[in-house]
CSV table of C-alpha atoms in Angstrom, one decimal:
chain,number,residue,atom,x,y,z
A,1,UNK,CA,-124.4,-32.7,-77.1
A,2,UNK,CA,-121.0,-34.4,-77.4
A,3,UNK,CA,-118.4,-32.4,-76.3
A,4,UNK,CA,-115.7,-31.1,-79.0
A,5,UNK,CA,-112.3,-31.7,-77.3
A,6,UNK,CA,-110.3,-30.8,-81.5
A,7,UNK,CA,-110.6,-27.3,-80.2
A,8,UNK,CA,-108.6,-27.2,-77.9
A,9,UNK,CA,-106.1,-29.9,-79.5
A,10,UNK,CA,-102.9,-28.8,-81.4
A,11,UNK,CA,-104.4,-30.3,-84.8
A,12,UNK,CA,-102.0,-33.4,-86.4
A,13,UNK,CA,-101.0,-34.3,-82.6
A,14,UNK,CA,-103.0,-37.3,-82.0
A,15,UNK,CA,-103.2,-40.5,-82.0
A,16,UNK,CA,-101.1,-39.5,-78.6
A,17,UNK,CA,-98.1,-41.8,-77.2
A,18,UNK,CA,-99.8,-43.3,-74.3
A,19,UNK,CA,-100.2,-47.5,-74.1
A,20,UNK,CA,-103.3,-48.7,-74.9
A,21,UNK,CA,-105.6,-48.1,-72.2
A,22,UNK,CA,-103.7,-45.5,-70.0
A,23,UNK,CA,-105.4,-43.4,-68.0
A,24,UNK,CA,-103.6,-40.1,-69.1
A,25,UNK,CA,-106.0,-39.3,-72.1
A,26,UNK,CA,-109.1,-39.7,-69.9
A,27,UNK,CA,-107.3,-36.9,-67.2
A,28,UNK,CA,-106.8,-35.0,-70.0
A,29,UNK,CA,-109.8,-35.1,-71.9
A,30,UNK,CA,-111.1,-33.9,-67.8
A,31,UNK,CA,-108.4,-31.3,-68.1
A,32,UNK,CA,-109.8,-29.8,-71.0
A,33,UNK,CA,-113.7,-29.6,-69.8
A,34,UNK,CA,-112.7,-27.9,-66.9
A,35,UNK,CA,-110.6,-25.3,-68.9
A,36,UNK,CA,-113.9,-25.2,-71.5
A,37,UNK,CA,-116.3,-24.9,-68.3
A,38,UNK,CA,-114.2,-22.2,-67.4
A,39,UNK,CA,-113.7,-20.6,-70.3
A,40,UNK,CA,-110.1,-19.4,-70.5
A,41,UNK,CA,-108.4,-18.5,-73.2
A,42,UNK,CA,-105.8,-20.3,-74.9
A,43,UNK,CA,-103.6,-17.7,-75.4
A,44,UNK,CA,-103.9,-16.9,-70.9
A,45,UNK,CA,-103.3,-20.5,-70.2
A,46,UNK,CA,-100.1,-22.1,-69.3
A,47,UNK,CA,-99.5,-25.7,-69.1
A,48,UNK,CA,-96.2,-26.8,-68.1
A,49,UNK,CA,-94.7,-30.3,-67.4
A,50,UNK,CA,-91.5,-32.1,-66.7
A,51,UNK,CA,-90.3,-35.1,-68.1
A,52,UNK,CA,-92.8,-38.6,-68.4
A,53,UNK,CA,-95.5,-39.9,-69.9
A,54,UNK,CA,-98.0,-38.0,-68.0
A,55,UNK,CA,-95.5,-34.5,-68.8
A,56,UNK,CA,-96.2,-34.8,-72.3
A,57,UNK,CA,-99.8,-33.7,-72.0
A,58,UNK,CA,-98.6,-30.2,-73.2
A,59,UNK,CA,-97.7,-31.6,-76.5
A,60,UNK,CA,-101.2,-32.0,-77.3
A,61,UNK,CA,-102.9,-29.1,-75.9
A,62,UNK,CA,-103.6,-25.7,-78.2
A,63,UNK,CA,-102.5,-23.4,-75.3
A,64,UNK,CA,-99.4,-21.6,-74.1
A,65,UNK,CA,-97.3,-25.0,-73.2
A,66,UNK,CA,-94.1,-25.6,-71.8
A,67,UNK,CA,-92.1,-29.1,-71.6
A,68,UNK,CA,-89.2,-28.6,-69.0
A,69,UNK,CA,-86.5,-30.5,-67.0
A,70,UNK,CA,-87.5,-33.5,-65.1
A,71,UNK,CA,-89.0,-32.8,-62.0
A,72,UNK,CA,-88.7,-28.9,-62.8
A,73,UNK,CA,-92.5,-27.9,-63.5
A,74,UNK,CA,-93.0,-26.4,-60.3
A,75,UNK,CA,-90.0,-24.3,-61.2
A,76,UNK,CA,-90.7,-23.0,-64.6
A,77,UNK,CA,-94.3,-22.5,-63.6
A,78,UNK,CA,-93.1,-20.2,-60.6
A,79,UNK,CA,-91.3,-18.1,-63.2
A,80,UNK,CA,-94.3,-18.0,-65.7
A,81,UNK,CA,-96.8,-16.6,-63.0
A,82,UNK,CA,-94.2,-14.5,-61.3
A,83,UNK,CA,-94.2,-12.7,-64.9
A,84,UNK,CA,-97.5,-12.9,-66.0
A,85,UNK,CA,-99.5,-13.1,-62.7
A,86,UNK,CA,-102.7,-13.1,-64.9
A,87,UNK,CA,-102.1,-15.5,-66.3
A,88,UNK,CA,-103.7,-19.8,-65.8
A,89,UNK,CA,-100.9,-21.5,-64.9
A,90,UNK,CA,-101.6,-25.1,-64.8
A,91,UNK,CA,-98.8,-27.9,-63.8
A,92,UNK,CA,-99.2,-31.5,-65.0
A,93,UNK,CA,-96.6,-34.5,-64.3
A,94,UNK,CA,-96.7,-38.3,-63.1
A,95,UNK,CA,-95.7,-38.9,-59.3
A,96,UNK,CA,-91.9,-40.2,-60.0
A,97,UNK,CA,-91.9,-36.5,-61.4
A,98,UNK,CA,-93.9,-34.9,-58.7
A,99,UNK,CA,-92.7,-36.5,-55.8
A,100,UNK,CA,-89.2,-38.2,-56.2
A,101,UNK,CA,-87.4,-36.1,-59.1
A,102,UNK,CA,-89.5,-32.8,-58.1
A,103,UNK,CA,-90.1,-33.4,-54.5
A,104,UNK,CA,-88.1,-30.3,-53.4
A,105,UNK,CA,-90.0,-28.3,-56.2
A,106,UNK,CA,-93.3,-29.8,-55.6
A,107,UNK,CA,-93.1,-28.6,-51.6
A,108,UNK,CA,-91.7,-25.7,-51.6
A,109,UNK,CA,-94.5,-24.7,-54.3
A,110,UNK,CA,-97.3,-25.8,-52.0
A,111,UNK,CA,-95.4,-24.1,-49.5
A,112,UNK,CA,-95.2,-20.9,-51.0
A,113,UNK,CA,-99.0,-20.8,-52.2
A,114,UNK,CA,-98.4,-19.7,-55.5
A,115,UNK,CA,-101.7,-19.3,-57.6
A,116,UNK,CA,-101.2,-22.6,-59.8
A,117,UNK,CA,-102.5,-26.1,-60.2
A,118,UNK,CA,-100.9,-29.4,-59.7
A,119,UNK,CA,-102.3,-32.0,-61.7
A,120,UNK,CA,-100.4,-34.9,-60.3
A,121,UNK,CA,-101.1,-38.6,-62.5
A,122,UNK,CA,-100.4,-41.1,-60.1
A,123,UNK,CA,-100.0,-44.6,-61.9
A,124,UNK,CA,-98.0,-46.1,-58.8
A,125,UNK,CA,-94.6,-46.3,-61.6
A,126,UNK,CA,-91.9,-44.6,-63.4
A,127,UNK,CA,-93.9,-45.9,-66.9
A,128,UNK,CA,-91.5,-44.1,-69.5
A,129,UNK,CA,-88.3,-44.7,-68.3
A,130,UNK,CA,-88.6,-48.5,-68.0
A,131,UNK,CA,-91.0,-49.4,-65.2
A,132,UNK,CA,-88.5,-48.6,-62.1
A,133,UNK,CA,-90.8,-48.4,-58.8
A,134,UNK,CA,-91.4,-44.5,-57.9
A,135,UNK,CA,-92.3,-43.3,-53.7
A,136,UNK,CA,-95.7,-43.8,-55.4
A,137,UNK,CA,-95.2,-48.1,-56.0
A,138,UNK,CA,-97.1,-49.6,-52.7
A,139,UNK,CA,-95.3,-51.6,-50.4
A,140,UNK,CA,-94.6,-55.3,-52.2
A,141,UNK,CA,-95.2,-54.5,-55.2
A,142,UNK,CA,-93.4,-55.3,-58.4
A,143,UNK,CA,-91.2,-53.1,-60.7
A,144,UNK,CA,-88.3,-53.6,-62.9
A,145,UNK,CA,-85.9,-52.2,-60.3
A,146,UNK,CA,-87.6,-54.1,-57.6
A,147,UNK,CA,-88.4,-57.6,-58.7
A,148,UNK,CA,-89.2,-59.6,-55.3
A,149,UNK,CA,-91.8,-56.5,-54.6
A,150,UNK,CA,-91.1,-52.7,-53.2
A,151,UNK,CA,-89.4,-52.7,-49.6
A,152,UNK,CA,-90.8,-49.0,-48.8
A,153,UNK,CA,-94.0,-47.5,-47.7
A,154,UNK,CA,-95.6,-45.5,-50.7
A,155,UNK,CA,-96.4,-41.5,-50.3
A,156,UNK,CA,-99.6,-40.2,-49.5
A,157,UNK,CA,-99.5,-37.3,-52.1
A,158,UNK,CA,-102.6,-35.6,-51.0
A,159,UNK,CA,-101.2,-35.6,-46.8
A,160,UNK,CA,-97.8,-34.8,-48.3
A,161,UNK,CA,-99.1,-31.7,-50.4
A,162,UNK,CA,-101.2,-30.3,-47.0
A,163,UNK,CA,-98.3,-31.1,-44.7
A,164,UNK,CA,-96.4,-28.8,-47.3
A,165,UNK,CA,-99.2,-25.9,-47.3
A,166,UNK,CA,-101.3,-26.1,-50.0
A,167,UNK,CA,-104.2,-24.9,-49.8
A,168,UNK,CA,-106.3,-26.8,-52.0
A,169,UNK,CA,-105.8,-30.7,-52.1
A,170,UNK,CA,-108.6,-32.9,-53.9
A,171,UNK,CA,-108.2,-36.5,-55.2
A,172,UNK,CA,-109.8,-38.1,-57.9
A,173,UNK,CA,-109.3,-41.5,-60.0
A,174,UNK,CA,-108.9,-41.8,-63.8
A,175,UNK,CA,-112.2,-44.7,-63.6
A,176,UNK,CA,-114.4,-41.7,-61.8
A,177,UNK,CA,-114.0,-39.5,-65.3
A,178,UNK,CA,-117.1,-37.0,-64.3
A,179,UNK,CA,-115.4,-36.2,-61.1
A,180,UNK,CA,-112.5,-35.2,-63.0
A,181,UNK,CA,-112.9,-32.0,-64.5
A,182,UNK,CA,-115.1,-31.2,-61.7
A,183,UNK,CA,-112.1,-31.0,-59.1
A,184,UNK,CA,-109.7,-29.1,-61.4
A,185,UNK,CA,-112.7,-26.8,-62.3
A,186,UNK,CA,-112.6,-25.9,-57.9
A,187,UNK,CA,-108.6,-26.1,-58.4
A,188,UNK,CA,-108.0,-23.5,-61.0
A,189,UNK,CA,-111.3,-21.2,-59.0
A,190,UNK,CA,-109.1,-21.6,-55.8
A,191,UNK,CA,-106.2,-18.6,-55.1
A,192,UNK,CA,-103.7,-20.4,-54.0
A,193,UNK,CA,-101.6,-23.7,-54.7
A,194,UNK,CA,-103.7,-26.5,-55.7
A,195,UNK,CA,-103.0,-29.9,-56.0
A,196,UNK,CA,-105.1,-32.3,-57.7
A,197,UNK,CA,-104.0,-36.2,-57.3
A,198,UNK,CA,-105.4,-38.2,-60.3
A,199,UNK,CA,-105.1,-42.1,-58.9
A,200,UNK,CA,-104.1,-43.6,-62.5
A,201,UNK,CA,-103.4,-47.0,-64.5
A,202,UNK,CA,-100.6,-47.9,-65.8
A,203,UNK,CA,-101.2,-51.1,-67.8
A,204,UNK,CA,-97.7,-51.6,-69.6
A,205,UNK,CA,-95.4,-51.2,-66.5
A,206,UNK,CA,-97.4,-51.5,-63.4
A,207,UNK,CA,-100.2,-53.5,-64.5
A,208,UNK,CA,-97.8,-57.0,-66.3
A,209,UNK,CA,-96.0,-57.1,-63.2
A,210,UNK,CA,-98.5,-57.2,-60.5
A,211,UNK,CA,-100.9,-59.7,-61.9
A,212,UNK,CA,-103.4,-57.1,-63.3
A,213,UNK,CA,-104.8,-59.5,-65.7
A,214,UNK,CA,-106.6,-56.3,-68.3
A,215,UNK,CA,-107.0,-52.8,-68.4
A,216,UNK,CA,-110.7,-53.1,-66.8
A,217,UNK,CA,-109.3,-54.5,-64.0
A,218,UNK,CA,-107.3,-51.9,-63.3
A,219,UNK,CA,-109.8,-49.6,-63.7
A,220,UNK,CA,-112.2,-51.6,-61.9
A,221,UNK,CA,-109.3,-51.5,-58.9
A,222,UNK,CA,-109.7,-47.7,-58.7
A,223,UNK,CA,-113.3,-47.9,-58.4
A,224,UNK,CA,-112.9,-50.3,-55.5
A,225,UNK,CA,-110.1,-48.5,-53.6
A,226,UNK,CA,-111.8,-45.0,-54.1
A,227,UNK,CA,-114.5,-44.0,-51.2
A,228,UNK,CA,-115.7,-40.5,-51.3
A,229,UNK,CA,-114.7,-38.2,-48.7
A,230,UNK,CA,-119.0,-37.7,-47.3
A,231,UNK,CA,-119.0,-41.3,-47.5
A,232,UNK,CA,-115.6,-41.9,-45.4
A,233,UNK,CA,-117.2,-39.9,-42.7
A,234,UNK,CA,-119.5,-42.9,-41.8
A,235,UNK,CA,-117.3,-45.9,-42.1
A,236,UNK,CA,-115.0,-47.8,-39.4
A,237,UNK,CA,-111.5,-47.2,-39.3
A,238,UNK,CA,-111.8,-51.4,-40.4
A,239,UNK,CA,-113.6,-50.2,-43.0
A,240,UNK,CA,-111.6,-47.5,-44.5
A,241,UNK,CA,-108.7,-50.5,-44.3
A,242,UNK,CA,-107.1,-49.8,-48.5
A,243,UNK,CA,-109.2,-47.5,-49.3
A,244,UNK,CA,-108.3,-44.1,-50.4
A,245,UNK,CA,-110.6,-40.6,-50.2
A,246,UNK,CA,-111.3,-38.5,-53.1
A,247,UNK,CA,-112.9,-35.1,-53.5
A,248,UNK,CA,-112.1,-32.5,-52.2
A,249,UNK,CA,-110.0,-33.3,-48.9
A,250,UNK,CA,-108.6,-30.2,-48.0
A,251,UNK,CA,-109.3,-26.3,-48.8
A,252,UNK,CA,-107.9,-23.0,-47.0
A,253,UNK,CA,-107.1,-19.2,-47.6
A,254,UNK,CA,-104.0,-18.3,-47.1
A,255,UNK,CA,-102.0,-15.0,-48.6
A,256,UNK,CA,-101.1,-15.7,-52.1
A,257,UNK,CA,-97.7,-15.6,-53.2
A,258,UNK,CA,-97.4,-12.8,-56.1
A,259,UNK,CA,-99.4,-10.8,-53.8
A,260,UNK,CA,-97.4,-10.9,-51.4
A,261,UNK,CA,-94.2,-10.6,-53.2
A,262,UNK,CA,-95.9,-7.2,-55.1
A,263,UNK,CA,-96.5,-5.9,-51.7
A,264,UNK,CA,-92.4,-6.1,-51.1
A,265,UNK,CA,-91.8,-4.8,-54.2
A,266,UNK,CA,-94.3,-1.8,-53.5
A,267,UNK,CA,-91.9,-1.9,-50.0
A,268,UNK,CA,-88.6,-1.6,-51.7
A,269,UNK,CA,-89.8,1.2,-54.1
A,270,UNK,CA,-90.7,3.6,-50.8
A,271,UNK,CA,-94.8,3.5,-51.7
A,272,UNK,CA,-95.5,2.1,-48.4
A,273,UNK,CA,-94.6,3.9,-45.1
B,1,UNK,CA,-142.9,-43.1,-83.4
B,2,UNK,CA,-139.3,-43.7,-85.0
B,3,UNK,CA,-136.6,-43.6,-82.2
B,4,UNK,CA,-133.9,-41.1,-83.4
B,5,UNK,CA,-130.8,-43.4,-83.3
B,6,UNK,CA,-127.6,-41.5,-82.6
B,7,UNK,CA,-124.5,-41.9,-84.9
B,8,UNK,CA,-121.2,-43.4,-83.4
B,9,UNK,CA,-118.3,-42.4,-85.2
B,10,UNK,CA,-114.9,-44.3,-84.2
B,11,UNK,CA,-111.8,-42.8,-85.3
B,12,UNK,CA,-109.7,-45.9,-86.2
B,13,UNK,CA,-106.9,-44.2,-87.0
B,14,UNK,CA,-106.8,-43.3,-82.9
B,15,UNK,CA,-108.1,-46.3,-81.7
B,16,UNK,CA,-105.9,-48.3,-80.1
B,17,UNK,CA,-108.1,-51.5,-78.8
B,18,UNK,CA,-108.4,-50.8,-74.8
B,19,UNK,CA,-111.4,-52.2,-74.7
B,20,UNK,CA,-112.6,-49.6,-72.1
B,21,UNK,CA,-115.5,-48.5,-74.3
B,22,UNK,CA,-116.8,-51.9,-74.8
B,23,UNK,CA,-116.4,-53.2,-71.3
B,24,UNK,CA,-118.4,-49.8,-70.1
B,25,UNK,CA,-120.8,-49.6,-72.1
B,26,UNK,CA,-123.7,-50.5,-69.9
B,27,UNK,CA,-125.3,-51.8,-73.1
B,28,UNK,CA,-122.9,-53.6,-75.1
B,29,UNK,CA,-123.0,-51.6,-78.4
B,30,UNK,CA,-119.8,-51.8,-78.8
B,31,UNK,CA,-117.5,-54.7,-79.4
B,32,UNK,CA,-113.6,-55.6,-80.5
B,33,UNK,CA,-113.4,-55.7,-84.5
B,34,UNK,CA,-109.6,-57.2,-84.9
B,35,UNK,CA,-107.6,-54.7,-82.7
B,36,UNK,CA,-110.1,-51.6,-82.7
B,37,UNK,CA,-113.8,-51.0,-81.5
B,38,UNK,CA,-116.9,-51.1,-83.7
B,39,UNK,CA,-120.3,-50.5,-83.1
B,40,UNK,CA,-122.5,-53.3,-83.3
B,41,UNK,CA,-125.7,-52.6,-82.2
B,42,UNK,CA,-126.9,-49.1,-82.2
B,43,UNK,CA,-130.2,-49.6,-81.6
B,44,UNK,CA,-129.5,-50.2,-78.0
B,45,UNK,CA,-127.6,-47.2,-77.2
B,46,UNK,CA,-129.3,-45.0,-74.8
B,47,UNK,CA,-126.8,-42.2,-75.0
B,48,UNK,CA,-125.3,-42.1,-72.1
B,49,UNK,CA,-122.3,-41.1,-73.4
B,50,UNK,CA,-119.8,-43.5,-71.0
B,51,UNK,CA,-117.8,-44.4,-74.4
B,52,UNK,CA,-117.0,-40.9,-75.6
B,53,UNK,CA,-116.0,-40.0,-72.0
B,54,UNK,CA,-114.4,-43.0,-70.8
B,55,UNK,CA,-111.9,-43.4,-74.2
B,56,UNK,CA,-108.5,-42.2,-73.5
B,57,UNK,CA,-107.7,-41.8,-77.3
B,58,UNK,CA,-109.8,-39.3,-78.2
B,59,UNK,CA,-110.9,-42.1,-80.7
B,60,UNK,CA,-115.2,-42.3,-80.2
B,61,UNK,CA,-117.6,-39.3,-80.6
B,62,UNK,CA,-121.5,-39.7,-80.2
B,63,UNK,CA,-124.0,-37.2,-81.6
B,64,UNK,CA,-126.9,-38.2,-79.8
């Protein structure tokens, strides 16, 4: 049976403001299985965003939704599930949001453990701001700010969010559409921070500039690049050589945040002696 | 016995000519009409459903 994504769209929203073959509406059509698979309600779901292309996926969605400063997700989201710890709290945000703007937020969420999830769209750019190369932009390639190709090394998001302490770190791509709602499915399951990387396209700002000649061959690039973590175990280091994992590449329990911080509360007030 | 043929219904109005769905669909019901996707051969369609998942416009839905 096909699956009806209008219910869980604000009605009149669409057609949405992404480029013609962007990546974003296939993460969040994989967003919206896994919230239907798990069957929360709109009214207990948060989805909140920063500034970006990829942050203005809570436009479109029928649930409790919050667009905030750039880079300031992590932020507002503390805030909503420090006051309503029952609630979903999902974050969603490209990686110049994430990881340049929001790198302090994003780290110091994971590091905390705070029961959320970070969808992070990696399309390798800044796309709405004009194409300006993000930590995400590989080394040598092109961007609007960096015309004779990108001097730095690019972040690892997945290694940068365990390094930080989350506790739940998956990677999918945008061409491997199943896979997607199965990983933020485990995400939302898991108590804890969870980050979710989403290797994406961008075909207007990344795409022109390094010789990407369609949209298919972007998305065919993904599919190349992607190896699945089971399957990693059995190549060479040669092998592995620009390839990236996904699934699920990292999981732990650790003491939740709100927990914890109940606990002091519980503390201050004299219950505990 | 008659093969039930499934109906394809693309929402122009969201369509905005990626081309994903045609170049996915492993067999080629799709194609480009002008700058959005039509069906052209729906008796090949085995309902896989690779068009209505793969389309980031919310633009295709199949009722197999």
């Amino acid at each position: 049976m096909a699956f009806d994504y209008d219910k869980y769209l604000r009605p009149g929203k669409l057609p949405h403001i992404w480029c013609p073959g962007c990546g974003h509406g296939i993460v969040m059509k994989g967003m919206i299985r896994a919230i239907d698979t798990l069957g929360l309600k709109k009214e207990n779901t948060a989805i909140v965003s920063g500034i970006g292309c990829a942050s203005r996926l809570p436009g479109y969605m029928d649930c409790c939704t919050l667009h905030t400063a750039h880079g300031r997700a992590a932020a507002f989201a503390t805030g909503v599930k420090m006051a309503r710890p029952e609630m979903t709290v999902l974050l969603v945000g490209g990686d110049g949001d994430g990881t340049a703007i929001g790198g302090n937020h994003f780290i110091h969420a994971c590091r905390r453990n705070i029961d959320m999830t970070y969808i992070i769209m990696n399309n390798n750019i800044y796309g709405m701001t004009g194409g300006q190369f993000s930590p995400c932009t590989p080394t040598g390639a092109k961007a609007s700010t960096t015309p004779y190709g990108n001097p730095d090394p690019a972040f690892d998001v997945a290694k940068l969010a365990i390094g930080a302490g989350a506790t739940f770190v998956a990677r999918g791509t945008a061409y491997h559409a199943n896979q997607i709602d199965k990983l933020i499915t485990e995400a939302i399951q898991h108590k804890g921070f969870s980050v979710v990387e989403i290797l994406d396209d961008c075909p207007t700002t990344y795409g022109r500039r390094n010789k990407f000649k369609s949209v298919i061959e972007m998305m065919n690039r993904l599919k190349d690049i992607a190896v699945p973590v089971k399957a990693a175990e059995k190549m060479t280091p040669e092998q592995l050589q620009g390839k990236v994992l996904t699934g699920i590449l990292y999981k732990e329990d650790k003491p939740e945040y709100c927990e914890q911080y109940a606990k002091v509360i519980e503390r201050a007030q004299g219950g505990a002696k | 016995m008659e093969k039930k043929l499934p109906t394809i219904e693309i929402i122009e109005k969201y369509c905005k000519g990626c081309h994903i769905c045609v170049e996915f669909c492993p067999t080629k019901v799709l194609e480009m009409q002008g700058f959005v996707a039509a069906v052209k051969n729906l008796e090949a369609c085995i309902k896989c459903m690779q068009c209505e998942l793969r389309c980031p416009d919310f633009a295709i839905k199949v009722k197999p």
